[in-house]
Coordinates of C-alpha atoms in Angstrom, one line a residue:
X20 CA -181.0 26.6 28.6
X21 CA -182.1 24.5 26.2
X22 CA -181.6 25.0 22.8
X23 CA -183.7 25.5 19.7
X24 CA -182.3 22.4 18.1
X25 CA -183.3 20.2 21.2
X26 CA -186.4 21.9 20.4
X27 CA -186.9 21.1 17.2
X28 CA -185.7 17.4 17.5
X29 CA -188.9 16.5 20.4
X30 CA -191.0 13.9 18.9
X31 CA -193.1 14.3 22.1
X32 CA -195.2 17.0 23.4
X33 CA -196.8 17.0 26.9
X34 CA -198.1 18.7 29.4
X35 CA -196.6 16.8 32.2
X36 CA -194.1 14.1 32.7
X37 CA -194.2 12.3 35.6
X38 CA -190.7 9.9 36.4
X39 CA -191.5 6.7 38.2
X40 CA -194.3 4.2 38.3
X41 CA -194.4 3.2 41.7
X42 CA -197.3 4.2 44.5
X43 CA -196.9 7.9 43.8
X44 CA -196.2 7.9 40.3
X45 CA -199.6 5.6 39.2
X46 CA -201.5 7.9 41.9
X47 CA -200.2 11.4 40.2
X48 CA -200.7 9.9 36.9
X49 CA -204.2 9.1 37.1
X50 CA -204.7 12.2 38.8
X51 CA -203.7 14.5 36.3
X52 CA -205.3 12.4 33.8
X53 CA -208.5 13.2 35.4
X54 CA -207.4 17.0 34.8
X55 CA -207.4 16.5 31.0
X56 CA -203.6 16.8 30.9
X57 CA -201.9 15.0 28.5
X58 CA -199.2 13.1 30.4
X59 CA -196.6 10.8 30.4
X60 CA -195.3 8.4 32.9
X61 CA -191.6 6.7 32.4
X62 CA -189.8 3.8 34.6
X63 CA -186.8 2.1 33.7
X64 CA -188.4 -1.2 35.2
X65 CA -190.2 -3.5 33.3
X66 CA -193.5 -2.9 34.8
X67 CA -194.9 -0.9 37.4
X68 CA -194.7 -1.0 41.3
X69 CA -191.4 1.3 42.0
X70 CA -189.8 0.0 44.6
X71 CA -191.6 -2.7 44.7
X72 CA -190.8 -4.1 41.1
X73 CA -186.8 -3.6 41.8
X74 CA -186.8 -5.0 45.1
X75 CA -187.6 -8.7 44.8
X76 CA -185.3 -9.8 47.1
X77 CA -186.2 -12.7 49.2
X78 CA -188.1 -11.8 52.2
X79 CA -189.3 -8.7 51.1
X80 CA -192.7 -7.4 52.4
X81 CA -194.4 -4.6 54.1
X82 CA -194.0 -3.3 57.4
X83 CA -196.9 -1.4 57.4
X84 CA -200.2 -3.1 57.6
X85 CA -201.4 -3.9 54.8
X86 CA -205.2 -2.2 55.2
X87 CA -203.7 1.0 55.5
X88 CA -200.9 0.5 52.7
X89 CA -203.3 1.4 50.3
X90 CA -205.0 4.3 48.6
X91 CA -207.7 6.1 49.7
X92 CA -209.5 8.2 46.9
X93 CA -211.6 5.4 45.8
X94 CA -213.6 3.0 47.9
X95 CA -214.1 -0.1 45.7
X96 CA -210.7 0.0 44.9
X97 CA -209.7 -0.5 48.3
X98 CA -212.5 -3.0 48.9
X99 CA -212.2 -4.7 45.7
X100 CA -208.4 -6.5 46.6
X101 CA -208.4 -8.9 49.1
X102 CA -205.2 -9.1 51.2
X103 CA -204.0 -12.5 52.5
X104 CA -201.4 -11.4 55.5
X105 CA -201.3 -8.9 57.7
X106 CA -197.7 -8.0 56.1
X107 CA -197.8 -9.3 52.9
X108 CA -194.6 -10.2 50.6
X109 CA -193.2 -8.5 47.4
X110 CA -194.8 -10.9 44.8
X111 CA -198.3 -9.9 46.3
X112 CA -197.3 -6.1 46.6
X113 CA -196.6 -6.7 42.6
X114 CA -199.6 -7.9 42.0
X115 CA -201.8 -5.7 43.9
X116 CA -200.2 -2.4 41.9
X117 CA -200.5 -4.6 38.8
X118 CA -204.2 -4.2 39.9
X119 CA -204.6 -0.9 40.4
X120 CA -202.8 0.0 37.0
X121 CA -205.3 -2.0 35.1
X122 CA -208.2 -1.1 37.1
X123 CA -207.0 2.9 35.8
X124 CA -206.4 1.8 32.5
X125 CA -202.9 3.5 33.5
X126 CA -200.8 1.3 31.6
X127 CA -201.3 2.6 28.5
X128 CA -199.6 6.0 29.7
X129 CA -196.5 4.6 30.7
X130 CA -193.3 4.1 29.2
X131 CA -191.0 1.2 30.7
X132 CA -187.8 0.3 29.9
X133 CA -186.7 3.9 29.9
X134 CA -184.5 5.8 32.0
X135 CA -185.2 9.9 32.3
X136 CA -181.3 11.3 32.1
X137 CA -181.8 14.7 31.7
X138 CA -184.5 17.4 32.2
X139 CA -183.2 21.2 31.4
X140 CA -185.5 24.1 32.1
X141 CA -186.2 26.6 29.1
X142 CA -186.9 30.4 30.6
X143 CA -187.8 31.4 27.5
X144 CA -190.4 29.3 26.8
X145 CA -190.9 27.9 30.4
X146 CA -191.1 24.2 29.6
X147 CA -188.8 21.5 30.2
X148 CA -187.1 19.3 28.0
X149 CA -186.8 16.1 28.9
X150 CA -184.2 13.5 27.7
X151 CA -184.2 9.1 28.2
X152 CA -181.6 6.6 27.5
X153 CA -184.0 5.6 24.4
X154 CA -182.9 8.6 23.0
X155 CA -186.4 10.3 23.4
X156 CA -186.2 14.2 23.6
X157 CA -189.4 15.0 24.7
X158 CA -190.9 19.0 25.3
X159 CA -193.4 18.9 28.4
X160 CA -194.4 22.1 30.8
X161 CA -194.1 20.4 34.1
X162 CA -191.9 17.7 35.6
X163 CA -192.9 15.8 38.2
X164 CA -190.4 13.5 39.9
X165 CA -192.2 10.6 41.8
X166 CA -189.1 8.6 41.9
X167 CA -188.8 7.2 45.5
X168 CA -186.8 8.1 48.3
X169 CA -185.2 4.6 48.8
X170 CA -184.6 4.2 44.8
X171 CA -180.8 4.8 44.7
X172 CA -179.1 2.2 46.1
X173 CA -175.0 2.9 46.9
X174 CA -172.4 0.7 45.3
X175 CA -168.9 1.8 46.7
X176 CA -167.3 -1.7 47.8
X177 CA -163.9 -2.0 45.4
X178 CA -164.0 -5.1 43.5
X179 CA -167.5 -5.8 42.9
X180 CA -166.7 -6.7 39.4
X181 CA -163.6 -9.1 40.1
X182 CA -165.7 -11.8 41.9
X183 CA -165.9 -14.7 40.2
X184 CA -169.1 -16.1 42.1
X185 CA -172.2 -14.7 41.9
X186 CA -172.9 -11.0 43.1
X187 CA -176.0 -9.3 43.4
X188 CA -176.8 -6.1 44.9
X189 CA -180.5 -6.7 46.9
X190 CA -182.1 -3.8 44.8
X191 CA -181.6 -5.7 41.3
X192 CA -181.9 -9.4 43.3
X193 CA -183.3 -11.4 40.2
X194 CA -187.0 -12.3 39.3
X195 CA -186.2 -15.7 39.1
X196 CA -183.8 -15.6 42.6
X197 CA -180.8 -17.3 43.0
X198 CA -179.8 -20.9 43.5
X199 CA -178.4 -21.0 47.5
X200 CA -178.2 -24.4 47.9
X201 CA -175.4 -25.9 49.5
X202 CA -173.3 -22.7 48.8
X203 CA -171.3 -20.2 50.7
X204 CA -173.2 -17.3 50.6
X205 CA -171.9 -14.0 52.5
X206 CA -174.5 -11.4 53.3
X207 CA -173.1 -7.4 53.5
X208 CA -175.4 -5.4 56.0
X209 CA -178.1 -5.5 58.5
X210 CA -180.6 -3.1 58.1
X211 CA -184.4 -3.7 56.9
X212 CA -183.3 -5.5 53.8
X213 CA -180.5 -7.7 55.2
X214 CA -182.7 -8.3 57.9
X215 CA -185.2 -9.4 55.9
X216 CA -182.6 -11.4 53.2
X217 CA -180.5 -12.8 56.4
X218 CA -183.9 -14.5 58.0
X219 CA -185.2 -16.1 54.7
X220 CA -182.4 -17.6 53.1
X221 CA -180.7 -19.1 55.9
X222 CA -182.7 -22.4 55.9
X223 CA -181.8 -22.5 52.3
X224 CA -177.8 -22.1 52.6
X225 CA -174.6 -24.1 52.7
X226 CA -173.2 -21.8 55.1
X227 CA -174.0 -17.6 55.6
X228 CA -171.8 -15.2 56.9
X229 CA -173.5 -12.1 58.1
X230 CA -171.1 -8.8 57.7
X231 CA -172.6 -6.5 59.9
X232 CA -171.7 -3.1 60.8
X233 CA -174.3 -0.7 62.6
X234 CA -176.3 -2.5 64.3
X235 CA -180.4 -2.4 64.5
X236 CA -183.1 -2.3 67.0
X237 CA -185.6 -4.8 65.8
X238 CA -189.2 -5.8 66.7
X239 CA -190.8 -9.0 66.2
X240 CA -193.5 -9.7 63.4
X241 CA -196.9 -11.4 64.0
X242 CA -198.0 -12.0 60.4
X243 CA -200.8 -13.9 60.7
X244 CA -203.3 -15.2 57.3
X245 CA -206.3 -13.0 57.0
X246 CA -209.2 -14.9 56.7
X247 CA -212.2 -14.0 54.7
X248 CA -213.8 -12.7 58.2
X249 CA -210.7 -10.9 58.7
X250 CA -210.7 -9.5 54.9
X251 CA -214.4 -8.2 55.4
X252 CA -213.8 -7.0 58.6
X253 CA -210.9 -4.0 57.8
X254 CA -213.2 -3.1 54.4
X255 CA -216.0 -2.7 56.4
X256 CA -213.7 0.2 58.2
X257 CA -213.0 1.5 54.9
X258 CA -214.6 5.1 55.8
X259 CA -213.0 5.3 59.2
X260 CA -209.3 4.4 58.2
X261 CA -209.6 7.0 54.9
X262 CA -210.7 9.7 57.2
X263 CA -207.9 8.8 60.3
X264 CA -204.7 8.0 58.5
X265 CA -204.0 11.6 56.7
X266 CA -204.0 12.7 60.2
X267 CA -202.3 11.0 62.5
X268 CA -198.9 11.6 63.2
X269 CA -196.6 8.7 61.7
X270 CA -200.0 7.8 58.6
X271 CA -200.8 4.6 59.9
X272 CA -204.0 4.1 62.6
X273 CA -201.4 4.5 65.4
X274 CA -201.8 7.5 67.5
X275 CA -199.7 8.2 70.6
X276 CA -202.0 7.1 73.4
X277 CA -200.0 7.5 76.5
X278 CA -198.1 10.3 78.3
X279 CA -194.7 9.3 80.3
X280 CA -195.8 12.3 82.9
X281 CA -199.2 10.7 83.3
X282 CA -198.0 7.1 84.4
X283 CA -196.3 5.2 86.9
X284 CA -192.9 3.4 85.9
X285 CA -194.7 0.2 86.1
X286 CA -197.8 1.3 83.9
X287 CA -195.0 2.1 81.4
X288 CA -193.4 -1.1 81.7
X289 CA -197.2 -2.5 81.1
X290 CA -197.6 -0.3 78.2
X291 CA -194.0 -1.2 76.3
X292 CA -195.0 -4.7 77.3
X293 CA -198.0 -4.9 75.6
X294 CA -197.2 -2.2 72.5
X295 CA -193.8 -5.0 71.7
X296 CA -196.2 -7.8 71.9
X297 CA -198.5 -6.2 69.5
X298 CA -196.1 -7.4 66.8
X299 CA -196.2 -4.3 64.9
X300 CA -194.4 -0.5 64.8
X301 CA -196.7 0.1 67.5
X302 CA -194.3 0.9 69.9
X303 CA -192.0 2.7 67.9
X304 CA -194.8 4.7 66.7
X305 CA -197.5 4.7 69.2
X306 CA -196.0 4.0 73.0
X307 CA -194.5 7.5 74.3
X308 CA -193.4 10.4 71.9
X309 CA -191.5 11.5 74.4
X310 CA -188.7 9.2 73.4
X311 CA -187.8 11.2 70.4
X312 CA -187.1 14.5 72.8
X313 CA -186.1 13.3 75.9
X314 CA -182.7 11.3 76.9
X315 CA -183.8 9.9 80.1
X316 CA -186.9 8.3 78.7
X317 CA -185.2 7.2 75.2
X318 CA -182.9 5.7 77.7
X319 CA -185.7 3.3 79.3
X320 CA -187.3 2.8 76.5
X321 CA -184.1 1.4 74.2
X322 CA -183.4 -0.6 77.6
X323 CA -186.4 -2.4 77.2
X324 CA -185.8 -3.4 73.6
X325 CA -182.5 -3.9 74.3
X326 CA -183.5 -6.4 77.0
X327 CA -186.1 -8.3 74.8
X328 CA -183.5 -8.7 72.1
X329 CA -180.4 -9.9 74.8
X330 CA -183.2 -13.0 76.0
X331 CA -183.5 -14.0 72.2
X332 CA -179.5 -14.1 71.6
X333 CA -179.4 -16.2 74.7
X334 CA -176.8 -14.1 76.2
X335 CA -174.3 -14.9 73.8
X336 CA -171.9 -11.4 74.1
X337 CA -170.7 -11.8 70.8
X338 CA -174.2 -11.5 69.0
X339 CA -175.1 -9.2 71.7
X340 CA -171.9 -6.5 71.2
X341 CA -172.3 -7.1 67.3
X342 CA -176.6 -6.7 66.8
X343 CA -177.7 -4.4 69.5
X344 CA -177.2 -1.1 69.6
X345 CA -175.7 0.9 72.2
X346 CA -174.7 4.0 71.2
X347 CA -178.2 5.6 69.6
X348 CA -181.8 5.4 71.2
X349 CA -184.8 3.3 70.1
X350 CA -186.9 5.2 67.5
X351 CA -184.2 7.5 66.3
X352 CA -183.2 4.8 63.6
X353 CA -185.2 2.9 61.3
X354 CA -186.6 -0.2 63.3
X355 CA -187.5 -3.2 61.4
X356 CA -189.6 -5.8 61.9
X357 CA -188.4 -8.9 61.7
X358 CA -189.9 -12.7 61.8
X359 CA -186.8 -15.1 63.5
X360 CA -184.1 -13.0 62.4
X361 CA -182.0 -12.8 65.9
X362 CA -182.7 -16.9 66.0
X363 CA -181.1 -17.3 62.8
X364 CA -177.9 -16.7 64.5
X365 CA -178.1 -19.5 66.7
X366 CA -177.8 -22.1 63.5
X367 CA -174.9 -24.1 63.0
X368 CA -174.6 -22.8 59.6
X369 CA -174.3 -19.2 60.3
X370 CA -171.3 -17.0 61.3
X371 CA -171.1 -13.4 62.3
X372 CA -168.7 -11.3 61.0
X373 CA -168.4 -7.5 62.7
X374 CA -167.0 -5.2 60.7
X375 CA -167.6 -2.0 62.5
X376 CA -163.9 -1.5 63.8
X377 CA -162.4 -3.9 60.7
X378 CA -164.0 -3.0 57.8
X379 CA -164.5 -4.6 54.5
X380 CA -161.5 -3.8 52.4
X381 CA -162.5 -5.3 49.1
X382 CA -164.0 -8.0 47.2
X383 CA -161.7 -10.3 46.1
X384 CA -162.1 -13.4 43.3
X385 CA -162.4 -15.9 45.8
X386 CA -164.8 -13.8 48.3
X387 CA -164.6 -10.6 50.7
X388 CA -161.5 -9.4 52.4
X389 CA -161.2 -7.5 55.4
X390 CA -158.8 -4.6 56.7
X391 CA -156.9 -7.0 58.5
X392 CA -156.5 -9.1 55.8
X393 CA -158.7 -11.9 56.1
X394 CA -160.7 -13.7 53.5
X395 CA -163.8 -15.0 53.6
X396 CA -164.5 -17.4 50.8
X397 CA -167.6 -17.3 49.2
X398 CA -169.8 -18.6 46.3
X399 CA -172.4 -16.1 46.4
X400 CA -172.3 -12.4 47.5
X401 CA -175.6 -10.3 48.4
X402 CA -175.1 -6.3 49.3
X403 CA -177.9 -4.9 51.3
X404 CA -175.7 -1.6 51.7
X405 CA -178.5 0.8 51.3
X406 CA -179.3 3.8 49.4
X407 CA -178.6 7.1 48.6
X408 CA -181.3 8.6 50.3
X409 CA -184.2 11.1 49.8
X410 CA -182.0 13.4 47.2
X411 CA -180.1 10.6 45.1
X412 CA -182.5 9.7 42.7
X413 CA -182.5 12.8 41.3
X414 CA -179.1 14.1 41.9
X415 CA -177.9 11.1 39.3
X416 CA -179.9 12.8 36.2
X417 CA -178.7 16.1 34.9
X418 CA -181.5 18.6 35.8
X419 CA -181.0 21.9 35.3
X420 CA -183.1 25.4 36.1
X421 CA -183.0 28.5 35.4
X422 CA -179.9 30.2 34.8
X423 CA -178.1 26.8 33.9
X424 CA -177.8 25.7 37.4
X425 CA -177.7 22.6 38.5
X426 CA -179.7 20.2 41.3
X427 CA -177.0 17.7 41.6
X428 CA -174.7 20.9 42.7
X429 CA -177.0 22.4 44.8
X430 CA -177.7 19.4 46.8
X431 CA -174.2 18.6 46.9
X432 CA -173.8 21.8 49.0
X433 CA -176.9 22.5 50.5
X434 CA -180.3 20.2 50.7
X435 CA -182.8 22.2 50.5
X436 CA -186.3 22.1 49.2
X437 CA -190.2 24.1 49.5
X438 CA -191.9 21.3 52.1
X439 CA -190.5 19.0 49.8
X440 CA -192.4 19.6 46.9
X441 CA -190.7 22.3 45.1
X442 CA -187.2 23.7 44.7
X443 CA -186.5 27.3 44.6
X444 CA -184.2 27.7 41.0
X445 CA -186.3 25.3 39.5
X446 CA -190.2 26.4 37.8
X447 CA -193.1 23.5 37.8
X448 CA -190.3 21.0 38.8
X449 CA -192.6 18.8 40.9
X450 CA -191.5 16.5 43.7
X451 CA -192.6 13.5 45.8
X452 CA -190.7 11.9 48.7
X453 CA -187.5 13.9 48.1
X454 CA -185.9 15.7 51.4
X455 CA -188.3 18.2 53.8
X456 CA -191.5 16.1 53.5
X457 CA -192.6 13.4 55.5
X458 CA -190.8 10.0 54.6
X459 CA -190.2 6.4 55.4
X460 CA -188.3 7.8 58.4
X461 CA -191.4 8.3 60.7
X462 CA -194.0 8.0 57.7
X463 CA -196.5 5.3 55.9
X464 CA -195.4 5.6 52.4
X465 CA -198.8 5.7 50.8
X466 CA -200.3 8.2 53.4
X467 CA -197.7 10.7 52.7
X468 CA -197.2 10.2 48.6
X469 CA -200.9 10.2 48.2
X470 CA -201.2 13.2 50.2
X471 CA -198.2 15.1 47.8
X472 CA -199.3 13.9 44.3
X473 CA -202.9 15.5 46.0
X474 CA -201.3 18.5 46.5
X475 CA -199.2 18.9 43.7
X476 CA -202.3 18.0 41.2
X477 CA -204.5 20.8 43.1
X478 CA -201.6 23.5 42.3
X479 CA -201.7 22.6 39.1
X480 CA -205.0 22.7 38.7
X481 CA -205.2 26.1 40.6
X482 CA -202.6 27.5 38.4
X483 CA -204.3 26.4 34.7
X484 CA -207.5 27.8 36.3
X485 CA -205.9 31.1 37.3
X486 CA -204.5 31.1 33.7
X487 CA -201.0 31.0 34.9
X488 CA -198.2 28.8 33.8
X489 CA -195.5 28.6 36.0
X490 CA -195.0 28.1 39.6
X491 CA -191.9 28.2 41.6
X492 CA -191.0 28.8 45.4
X493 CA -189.3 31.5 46.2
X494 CA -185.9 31.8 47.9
X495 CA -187.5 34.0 51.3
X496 CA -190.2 30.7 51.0
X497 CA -187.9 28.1 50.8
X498 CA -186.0 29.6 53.7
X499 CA -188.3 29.6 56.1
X500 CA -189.2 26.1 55.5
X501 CA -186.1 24.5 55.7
X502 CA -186.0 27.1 59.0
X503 CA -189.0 25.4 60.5
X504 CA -187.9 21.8 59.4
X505 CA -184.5 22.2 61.2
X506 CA -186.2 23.4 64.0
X507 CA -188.7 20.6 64.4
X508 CA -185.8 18.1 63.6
X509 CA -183.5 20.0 66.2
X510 CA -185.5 19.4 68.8
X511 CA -185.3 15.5 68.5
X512 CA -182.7 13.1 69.3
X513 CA -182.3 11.8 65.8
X514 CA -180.8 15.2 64.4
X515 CA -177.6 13.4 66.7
X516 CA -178.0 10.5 65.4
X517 CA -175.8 9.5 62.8
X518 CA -177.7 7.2 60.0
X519 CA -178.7 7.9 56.3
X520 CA -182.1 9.5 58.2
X521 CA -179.4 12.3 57.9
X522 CA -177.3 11.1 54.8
X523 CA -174.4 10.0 56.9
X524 CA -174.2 6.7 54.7
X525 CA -173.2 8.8 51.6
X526 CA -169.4 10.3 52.2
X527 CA -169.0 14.0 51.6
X528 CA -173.3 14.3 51.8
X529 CA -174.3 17.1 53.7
X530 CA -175.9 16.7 56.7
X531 CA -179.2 17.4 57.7
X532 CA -181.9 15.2 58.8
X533 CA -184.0 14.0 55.5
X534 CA -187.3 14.0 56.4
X535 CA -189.7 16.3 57.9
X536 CA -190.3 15.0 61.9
X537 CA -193.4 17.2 62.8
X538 CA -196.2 14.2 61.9
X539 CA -198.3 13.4 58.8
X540 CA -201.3 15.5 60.2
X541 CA -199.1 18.7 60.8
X542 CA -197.6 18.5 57.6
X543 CA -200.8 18.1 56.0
X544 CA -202.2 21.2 57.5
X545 CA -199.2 23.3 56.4
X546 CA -199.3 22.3 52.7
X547 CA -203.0 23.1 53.2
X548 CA -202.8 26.5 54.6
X549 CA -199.9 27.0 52.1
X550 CA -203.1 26.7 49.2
X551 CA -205.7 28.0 50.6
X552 CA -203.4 31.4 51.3
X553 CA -202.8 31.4 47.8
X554 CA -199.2 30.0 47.7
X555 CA -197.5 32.9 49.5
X556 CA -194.0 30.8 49.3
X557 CA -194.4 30.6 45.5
X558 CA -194.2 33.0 42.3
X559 CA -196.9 32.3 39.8
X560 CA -197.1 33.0 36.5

């Protein structure tokens, strides 16, 4: 409980705080702005853009296309940025959210610099107090966390700090980037971001060695330059892609078109062929959805891709054994897209290093040793090892509800949330893109944050207009979500899979799969009905 000299000592009054300043925490911002709240926003970057100010890494860009990586509530702010790629790169990303701050006049809202690292619940006076690294204590009745669910990256190599070259981890790569030339530069990990590091810098090395682990199903990028014609041409769809996109299943204009039943084995192979050449998640997210229930046809489908990969690494078995993946199916991972990544390998200058069944031990002065004892010498060291998914950006501040307990606890034991927007324990403690939502496991980031800061502004709203000042879910409510969750998840192949989609890259995390797998539309209608029912799974006060 927080006490009445914490009280006493706030300098700072609101009615909401909202942590992070990234797609959903500009979006919530502005929204409950609108409302007439008085609210603050607080980042510890040094400008806005989330996840997309910290990772500045080279090659970093969407995955998504870029017309529907956007927001939807305002039609001039969509058609008044102009996109130059398809997929465009971090520094454009930057500048685009840049845009949208200043275009909201949200800037002046926000606090940067300042890291949230505490938030205890008062049941007395049902507010929280919130505490930052800048020694702010600041008194506020709801906190909402729109931190990210790819914001905590994991740092559990030994010896980080003995190196004597230069180390960076790739979620705080520097602004200004690094100077690779003619160096020995080692690479740790090959998922989406090493993927992405691994293709770009490797014209610009000495010599890279790649040390990969779990290997990755990848599909090929076709990023071409919009035009103007091509820039006109997706505004003019504005109307159609707002009204599509909350609906479909994964949040992007892909819908599954196709029915494994209801074709012939070579219409399928027709239809991978042409959903792979696409050069976009379209076949991950818009071939068959059978391939997420149904061995046999997972089977055929991760052949395919398997196959297509195997041509590019020109049969070489080492590549082959080391990059593609044999012991999960296509789709139940996170597939990348990549532009020349698997080619990279072929360069003189490159070496492979697999370090599934001989780990890294350590990092050493001179470079990175393995179990067995050998040493790879290095100038440069960039970790891509990946984050503590979904629950770790809030499990590393000390919140606490009602009755003292404590998040990072009950996480630590159980992860459970109300549709991933409430906790039960916890009264108008707000979430985004924390576990039991839709996420970037089978999601397009803006669809699904724009969609939660809508709902959690509209409960607020409802509340303050019901004269009410508290909302919470309640235990029998949070149950039977995380009952329905585990059975929509259950019925997939990726609840056996084993990849941070289920936290297994966090030792001693408990498992269950992070994000909710029953589509962006579905989700959508639950929250809805969940409203307009009167929040039956929360108590209001």
């Amino acid at each position: 409980m927080t006490s009445a000299t914490e009280v006493d000592k706030a300098v700072q009054q609101f009615d909401a705080v909202v942590l992070g300043a990234g797609v959903s925490g500009l979006y919530q911002l502005h929204q409950l702005r609108e409302q007439g709240l008085n609210v603050r926003a607080f980042d510890a970057a040094g400008d806005v853009g989330g996840t997309w100010w910290w990772n500045r890494y080279p090659g970093a860009r969407f995955d998504s296309e870029s017309h529907v990586y956007q927001y939807l509530f305002d039609e001039s702010l969509y058609t008044d940025w102009s996109w130059s790629q398809r997929f465009p790169d971090q520094p454009e990303i930057e500048r685009w959210l840049q845009y949208v701050t200043e275009r909201l006049d949200l800037r002046r809202d926000i606090r940067f610099n300042t890291r949230i690292t505490a938030a205890h619940y008062d049941e007395e006076r049902g507010r929280w107090t919130v505490h930052t690294d800048q020694g702010d204590v600041i008194d506020t009745q709801f906190f909402i966390s729109c931190a990210g669910m790819l914001s905590a990256p994991l740092k559990n190599i030994e010896g980080t700090d003995t190196f004597r070259g230069e180390l960076v981890f790739s979620s705080s790569y520097p602004a200004e980037g690094l100077d690779l030339g003619g160096k020995r530069v080692g690479v740790v990990g090959v998922g989406a971001t090493g993927i992405q590091i691994i293709q770009t810098i490797a014209s610009q090395v000495g010599h890279m060695t790649v040390f990969a682990r779990g290997p990755q199903y990848t599909l090929p990028m076709k990023n071409p330059t919009y035009t103007q014609a091509d820039q006109d041409a997706y505004k003019a769809r504005f109307t159609e892609v707002a009204a599509k996109l909350p609906h479909t299943f994964s949040g992007m204009e892909f819908e599954w078109e196709h029915t494994w039943e209801g074709t012939t084995p070579e219409q399928r192979q027709e239809i991978l062929e042409e959903c792979y050449q696409d050069g976009s998640l379209k076949l991950w997210l818009a071939s068959f959805g059978e391939m997420f229930f149904v061995k046999e046809i997972s089977d055929v489908v991760s052949e395919f891709v398997r196959n297509k990969m195997s041509e590019r690494l020109k049969g070489d078995q080492h590549l082959i054994d080391t990059l593609i993946p044999t012991d999960y199916g296509f789709g139940t991972h996170r597939v990348p897209l990549e532009n020349g990544y698997l080619e990279v390998y072929h360069q003189d200058n490159v070496d492979l290093v697999n370090v599934r069944d001989n780990p890294i031990a350590q990092i050493r002065p001179e470079g990175i040793e393995l179990s067995d004892g050998t040493v790879h010498e290095l100038d440069v060291i960039i970790l891509a090892t990946g984050f503590d998914a979904g629950t770790g950006a809030l499990t590393r501040i000390d919140i606490r509800g009602r009755e003292g307990r404590e998040l990072a606890d009950e996480w630590g034991r159980d992860i459970r949330t109300t549709m991933g927007l409430a906790k039960h324990g916890y009264p108008n403690l707000l979430t985004t893109a924390v576990p039991l939502a839709p996420s970037a496991a089978l999601c397009n980031m803006t669809t699904c944050l724009q969609q939660q800061t809508e709902w959690i502004s509209s409960a607020i709203k409802d509340l303050r207009e019901e004269g009410k000042t508290t909302i919470e879910p309640t235990e029998e409510g949070e149950g039977a979500w995380v009952e329905h969750h585990d059975e929509v998840a259950g019925a997939t192949l990726v609840a056996g899979t084993t990849s941070w989609y289920l936290g297994s890259n966090v030792p001693g995390k408990p498992r269950r799969v992070l994000s909710y797998l029953g589509g962006v539309g579905t989700y959508r209608q639950k929250c809805d009905e969940e409203a307009a029912n009167g929040y039956p799974a929360f108590v209001r006060r």
